[in-house]
PDB file of C-alpha atoms in Angstrom:
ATOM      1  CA  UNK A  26      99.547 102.590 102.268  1.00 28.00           C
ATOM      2  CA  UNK A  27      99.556  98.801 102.189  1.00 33.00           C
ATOM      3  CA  UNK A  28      97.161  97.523  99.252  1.00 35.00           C
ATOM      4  CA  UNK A  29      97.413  94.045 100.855  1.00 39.00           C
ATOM      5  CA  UNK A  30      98.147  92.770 104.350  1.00 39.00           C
ATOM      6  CA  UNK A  31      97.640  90.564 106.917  1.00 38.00           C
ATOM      7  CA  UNK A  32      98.504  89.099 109.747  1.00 32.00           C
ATOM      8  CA  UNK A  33      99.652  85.420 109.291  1.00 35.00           C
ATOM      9  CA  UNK A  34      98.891  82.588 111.481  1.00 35.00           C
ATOM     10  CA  UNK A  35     102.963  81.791 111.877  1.00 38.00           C
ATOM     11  CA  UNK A  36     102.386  86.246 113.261  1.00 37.00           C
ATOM     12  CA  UNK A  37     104.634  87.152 109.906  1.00 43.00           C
ATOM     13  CA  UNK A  38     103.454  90.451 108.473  1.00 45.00           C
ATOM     14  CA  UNK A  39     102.918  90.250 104.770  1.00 50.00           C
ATOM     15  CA  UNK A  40     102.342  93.796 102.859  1.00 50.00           C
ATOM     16  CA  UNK A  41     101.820  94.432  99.317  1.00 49.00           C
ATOM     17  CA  UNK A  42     102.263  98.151  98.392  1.00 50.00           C
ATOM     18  CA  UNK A  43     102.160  98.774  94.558  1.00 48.00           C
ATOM     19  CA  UNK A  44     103.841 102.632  95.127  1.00 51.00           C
ATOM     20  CA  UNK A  45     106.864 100.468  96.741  1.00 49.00           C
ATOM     21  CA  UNK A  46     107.446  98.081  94.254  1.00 59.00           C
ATOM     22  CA  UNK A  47     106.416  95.682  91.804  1.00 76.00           C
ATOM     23  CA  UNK A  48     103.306  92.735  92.648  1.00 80.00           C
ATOM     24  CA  UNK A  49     104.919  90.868  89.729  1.00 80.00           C
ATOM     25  CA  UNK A  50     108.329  90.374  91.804  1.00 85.00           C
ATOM     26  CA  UNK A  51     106.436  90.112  94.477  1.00 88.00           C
ATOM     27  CA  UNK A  52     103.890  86.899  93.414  1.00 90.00           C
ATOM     28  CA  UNK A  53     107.291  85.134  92.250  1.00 90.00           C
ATOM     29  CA  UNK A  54     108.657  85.412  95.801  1.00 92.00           C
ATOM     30  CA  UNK A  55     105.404  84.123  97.032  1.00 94.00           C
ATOM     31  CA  UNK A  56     105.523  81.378  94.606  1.00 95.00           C
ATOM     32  CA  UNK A  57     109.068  80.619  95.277  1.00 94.00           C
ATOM     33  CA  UNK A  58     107.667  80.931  99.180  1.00 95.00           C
ATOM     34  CA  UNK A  59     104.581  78.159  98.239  1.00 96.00           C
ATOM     35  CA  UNK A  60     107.028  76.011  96.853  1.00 95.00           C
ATOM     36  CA  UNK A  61     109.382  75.468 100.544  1.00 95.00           C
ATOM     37  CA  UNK A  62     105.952  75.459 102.488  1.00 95.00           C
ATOM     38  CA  UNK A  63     103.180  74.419 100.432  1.00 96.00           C
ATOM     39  CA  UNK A  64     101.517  73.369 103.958  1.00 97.00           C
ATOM     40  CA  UNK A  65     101.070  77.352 104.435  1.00 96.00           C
ATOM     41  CA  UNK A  66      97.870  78.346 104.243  1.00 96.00           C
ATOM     42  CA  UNK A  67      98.642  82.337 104.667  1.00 95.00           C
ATOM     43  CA  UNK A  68     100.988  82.469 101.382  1.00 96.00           C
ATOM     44  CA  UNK A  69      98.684  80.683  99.671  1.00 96.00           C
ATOM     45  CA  UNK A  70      96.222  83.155 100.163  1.00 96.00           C
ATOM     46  CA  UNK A  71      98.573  86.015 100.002  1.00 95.00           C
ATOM     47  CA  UNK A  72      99.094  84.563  96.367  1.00 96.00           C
ATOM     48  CA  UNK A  73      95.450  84.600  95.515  1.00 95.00           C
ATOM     49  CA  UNK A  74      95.612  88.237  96.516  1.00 93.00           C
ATOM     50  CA  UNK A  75      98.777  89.260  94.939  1.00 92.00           C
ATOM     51  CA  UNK A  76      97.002  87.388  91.138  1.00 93.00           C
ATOM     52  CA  UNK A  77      93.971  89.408  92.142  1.00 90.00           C
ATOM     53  CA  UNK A  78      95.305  92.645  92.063  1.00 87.00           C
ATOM     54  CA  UNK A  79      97.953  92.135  89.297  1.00 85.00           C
ATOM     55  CA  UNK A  80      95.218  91.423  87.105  1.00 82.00           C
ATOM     56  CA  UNK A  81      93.004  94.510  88.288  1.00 79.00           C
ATOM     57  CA  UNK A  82      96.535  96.601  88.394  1.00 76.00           C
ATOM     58  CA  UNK A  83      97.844  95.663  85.040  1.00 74.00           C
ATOM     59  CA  UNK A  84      94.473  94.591  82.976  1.00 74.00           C
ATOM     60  CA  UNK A  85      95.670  91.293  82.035  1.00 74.00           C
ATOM     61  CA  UNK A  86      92.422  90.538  80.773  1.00 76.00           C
ATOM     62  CA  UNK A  87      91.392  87.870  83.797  1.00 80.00           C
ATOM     63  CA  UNK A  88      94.287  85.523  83.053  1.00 88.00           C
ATOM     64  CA  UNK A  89      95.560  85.525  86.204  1.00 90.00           C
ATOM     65  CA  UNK A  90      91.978  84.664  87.418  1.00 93.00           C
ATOM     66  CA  UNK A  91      92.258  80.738  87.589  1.00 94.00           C
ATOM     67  CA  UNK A  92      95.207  80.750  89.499  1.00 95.00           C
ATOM     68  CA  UNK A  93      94.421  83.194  91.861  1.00 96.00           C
ATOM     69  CA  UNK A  94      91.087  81.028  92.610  1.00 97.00           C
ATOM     70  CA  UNK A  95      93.443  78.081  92.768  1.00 97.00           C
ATOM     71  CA  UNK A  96      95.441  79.821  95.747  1.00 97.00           C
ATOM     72  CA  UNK A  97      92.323  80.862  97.313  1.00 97.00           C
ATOM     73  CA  UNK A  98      90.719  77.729  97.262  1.00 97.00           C
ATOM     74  CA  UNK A  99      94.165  75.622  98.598  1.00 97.00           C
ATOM     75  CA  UNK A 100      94.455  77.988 101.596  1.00 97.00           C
ATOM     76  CA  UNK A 101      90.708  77.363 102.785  1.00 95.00           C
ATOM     77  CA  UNK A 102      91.415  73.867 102.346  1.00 96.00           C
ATOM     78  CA  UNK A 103      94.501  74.224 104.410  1.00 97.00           C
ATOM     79  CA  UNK A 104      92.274  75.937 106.843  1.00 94.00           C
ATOM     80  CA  UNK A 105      93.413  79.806 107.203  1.00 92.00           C
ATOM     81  CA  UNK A 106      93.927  81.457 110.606  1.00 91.00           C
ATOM     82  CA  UNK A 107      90.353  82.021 112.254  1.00 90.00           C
ATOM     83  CA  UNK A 108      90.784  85.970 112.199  1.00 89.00           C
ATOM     84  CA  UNK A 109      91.709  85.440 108.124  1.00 92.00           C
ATOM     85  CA  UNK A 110      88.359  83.141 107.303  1.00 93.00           C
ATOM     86  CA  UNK A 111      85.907  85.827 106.622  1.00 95.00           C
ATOM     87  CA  UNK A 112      88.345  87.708 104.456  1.00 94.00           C
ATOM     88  CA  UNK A 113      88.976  84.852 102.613  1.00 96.00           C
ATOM     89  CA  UNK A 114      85.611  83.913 101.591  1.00 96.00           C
ATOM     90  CA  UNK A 115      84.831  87.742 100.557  1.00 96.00           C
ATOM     91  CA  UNK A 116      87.699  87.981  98.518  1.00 95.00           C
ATOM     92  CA  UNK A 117      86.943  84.505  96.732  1.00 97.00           C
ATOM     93  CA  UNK A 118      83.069  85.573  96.426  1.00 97.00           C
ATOM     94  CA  UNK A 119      84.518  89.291  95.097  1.00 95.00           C
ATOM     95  CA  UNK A 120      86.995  86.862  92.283  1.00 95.00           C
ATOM     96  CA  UNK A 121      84.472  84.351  91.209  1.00 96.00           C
ATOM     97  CA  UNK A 122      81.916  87.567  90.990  1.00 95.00           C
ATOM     98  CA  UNK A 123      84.275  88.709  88.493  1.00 92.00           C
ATOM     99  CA  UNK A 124      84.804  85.928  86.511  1.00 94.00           C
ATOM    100  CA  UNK A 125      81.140  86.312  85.593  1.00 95.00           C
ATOM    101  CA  UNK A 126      80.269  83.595  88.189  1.00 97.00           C
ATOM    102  CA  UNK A 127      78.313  85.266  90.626  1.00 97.00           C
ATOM    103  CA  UNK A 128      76.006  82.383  91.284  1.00 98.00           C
ATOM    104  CA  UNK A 129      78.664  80.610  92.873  1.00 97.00           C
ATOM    105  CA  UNK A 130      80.084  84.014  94.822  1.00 97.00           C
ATOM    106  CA  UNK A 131      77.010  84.029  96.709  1.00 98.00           C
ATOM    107  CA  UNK A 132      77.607  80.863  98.562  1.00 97.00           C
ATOM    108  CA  UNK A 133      81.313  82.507  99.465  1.00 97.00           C
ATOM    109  CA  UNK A 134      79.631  85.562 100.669  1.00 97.00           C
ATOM    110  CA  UNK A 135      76.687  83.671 102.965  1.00 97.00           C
ATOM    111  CA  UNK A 136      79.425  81.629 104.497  1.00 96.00           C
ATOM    112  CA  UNK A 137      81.055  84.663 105.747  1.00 96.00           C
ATOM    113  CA  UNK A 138      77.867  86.292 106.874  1.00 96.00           C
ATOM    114  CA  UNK A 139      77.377  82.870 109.176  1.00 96.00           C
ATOM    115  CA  UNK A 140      81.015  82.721 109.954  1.00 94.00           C
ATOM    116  CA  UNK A 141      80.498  83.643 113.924  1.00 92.00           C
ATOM    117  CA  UNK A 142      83.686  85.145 114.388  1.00 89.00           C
ATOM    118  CA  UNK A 143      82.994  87.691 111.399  1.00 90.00           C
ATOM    119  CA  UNK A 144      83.302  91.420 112.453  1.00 92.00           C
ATOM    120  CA  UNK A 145      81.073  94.344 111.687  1.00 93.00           C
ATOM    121  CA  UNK A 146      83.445  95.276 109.198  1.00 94.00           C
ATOM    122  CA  UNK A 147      83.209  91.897 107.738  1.00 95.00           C
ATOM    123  CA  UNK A 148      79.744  91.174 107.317  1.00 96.00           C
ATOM    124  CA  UNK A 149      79.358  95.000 105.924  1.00 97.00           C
ATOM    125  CA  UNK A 150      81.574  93.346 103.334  1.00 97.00           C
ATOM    126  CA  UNK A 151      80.144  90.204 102.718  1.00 97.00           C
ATOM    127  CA  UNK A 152      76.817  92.175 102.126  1.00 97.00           C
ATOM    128  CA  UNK A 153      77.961  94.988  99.812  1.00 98.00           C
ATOM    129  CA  UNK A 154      79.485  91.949  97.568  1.00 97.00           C
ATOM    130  CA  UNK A 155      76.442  89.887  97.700  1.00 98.00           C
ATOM    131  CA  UNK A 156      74.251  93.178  96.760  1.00 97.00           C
ATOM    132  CA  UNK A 157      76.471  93.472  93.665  1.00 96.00           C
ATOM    133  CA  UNK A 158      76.603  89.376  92.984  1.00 97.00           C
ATOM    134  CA  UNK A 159      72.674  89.823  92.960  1.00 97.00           C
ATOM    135  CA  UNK A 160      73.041  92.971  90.826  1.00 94.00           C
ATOM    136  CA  UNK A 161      75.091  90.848  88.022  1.00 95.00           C
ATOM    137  CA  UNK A 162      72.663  87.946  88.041  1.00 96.00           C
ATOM    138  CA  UNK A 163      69.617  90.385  87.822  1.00 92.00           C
ATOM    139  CA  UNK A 164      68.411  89.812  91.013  1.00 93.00           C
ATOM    140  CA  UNK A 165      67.641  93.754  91.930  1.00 90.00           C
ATOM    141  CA  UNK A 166      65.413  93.529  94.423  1.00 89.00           C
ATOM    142  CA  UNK A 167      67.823  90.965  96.556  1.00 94.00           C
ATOM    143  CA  UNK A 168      70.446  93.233  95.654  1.00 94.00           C
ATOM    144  CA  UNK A 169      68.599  96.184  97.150  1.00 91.00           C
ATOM    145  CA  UNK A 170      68.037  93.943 100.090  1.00 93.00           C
ATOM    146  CA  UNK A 171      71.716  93.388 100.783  1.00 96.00           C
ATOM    147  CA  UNK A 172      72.321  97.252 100.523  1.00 94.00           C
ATOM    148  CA  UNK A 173      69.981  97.942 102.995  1.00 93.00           C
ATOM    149  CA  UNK A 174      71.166  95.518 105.817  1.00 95.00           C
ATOM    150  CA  UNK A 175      74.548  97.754 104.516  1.00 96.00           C
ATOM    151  CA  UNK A 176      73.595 100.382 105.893  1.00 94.00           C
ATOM    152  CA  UNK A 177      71.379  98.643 108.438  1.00 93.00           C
ATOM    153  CA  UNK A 178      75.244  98.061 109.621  1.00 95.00           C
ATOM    154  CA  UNK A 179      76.626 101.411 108.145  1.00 94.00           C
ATOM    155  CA  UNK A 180      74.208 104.241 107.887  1.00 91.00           C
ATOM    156  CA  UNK A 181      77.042 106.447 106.319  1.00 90.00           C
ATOM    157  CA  UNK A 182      78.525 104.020 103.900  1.00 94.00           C
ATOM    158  CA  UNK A 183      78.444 105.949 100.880  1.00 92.00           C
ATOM    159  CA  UNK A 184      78.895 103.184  98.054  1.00 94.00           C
ATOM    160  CA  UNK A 185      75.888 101.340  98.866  1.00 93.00           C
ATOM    161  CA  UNK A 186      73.786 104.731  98.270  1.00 90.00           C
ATOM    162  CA  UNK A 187      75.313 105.272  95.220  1.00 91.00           C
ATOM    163  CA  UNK A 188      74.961 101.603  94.536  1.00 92.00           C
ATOM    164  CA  UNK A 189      71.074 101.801  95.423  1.00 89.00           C
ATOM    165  CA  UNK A 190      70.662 104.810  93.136  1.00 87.00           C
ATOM    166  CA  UNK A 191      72.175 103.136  90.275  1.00 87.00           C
ATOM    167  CA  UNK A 192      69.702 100.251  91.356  1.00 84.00           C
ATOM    168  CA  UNK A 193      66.359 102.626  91.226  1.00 81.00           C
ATOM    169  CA  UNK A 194      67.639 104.122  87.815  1.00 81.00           C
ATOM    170  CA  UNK A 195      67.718 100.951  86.377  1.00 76.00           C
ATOM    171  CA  UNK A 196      64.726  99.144  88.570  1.00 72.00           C
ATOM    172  CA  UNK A 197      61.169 100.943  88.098  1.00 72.00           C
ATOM    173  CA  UNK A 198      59.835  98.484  90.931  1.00 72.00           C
ATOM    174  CA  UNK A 199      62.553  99.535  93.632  1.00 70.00           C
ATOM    175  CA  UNK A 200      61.163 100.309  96.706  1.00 69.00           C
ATOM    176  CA  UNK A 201      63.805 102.008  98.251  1.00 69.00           C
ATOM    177  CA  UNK A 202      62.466 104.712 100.674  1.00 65.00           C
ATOM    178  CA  UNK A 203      64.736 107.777 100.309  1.00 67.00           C
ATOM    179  CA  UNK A 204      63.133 109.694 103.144  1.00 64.00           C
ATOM    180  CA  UNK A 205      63.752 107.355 105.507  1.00 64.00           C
ATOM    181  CA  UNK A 206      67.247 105.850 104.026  1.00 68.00           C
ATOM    182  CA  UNK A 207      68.365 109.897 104.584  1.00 67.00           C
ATOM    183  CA  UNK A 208      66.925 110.280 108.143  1.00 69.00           C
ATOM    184  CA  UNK A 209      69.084 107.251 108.818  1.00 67.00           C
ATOM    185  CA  UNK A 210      72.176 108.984 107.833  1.00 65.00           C
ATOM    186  CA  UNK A 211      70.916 112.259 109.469  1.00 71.00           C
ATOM    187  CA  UNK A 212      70.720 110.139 112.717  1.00 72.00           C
ATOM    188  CA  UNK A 213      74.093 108.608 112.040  1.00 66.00           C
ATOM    189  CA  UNK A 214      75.514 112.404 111.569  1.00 71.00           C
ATOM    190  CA  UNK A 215      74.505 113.964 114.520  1.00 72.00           C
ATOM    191  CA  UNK A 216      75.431 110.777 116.722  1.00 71.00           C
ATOM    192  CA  UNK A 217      79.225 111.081 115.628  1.00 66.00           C
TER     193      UNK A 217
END
């Protein structure tokens, strides 16, 4: 199963799969990449993945952090492939989010709800992220908002109910309706 991948705007199919091999080996040969074609905005973002996950992968303690924000930030201003754009901003709101800057995420993550060519998909995304951004500033009951227009988008999504119950546990003024929020997902259940 590919961890990362996407479709480049030059059409070249770039896959990250830890089981297959090794994201260290792999950032070098995207940095080795970045340094013949620094114009191309798809390796530079592949790099900001590639950081991402090595640091989630092998718990370097955020090091890798700055320089996958670095990547991320040169390929928007390189200007990624249209169909690329929303992911972008998520996964730069999801970094900065966890480099205790969720402030600043949230900006990331509004852009790619306005972003008009932003799927379904995406925007579910961009609002689960935002929820949680909210949720690490202390901002509950905006964070319950965003996990609502979740699953306003995707009545079955099962992280943002887990999310919102972690949210009432810790939120005495949450007014999250669990009748209703489960005759949603009934309704969703017997329409598939």
């Amino acid at each position: 199963r590919a961890f990362v991948s996407f479709l480049s705007s030059s059409k070249t199919r770039i896959m990250l799969n830890p089981a297959a091999g090794d994201i260290g080996a792999f950032v070098g040969q995207l940095r080795a990449s970045i340094a013949g074609s620094p114009e191309r905005a798809d390796l530079h973002m592949a790099l900001g993945l590639a950081l991402q996950s090595e640091d989630i992968q092998h718990h370097t303690g955020g090091t890798l952090q700055p320089e996958a924000l670095a990547a991320y930030e040169t390929a928007y201003r390189l200007g990624v492939d249209p169909s690329q754009h929303t992911s972008l901003l998520v996964n730069t709101g999801i970094l900065l989010t966890t480099m205790s800057r969720p402030k600043e995420a949230l900006r990331y993550y509004q852009d790619a709800l306005d972003f008009k060519a932003s799927t379904s998909a995406q925007r579910l995304q961009a609002h689960f992220h935002r929820a949680q951004a909210f949720s690490a500033m202390g901002e509950l009951a905006d964070a319950e908002r965003e996990y609502l227009a979740v699953l306003d988008l995707d009545p079955l999504y099962s992280r943002a109910y887990e999310s919102l119950a972690a949210l009432a546990k810790d939120d005495p003024k949450s007014r999250v309706s669990w009748g209703r929020l489960a005759s949603k997902a009934d309704s969703a259940l017997v329409a598939a």
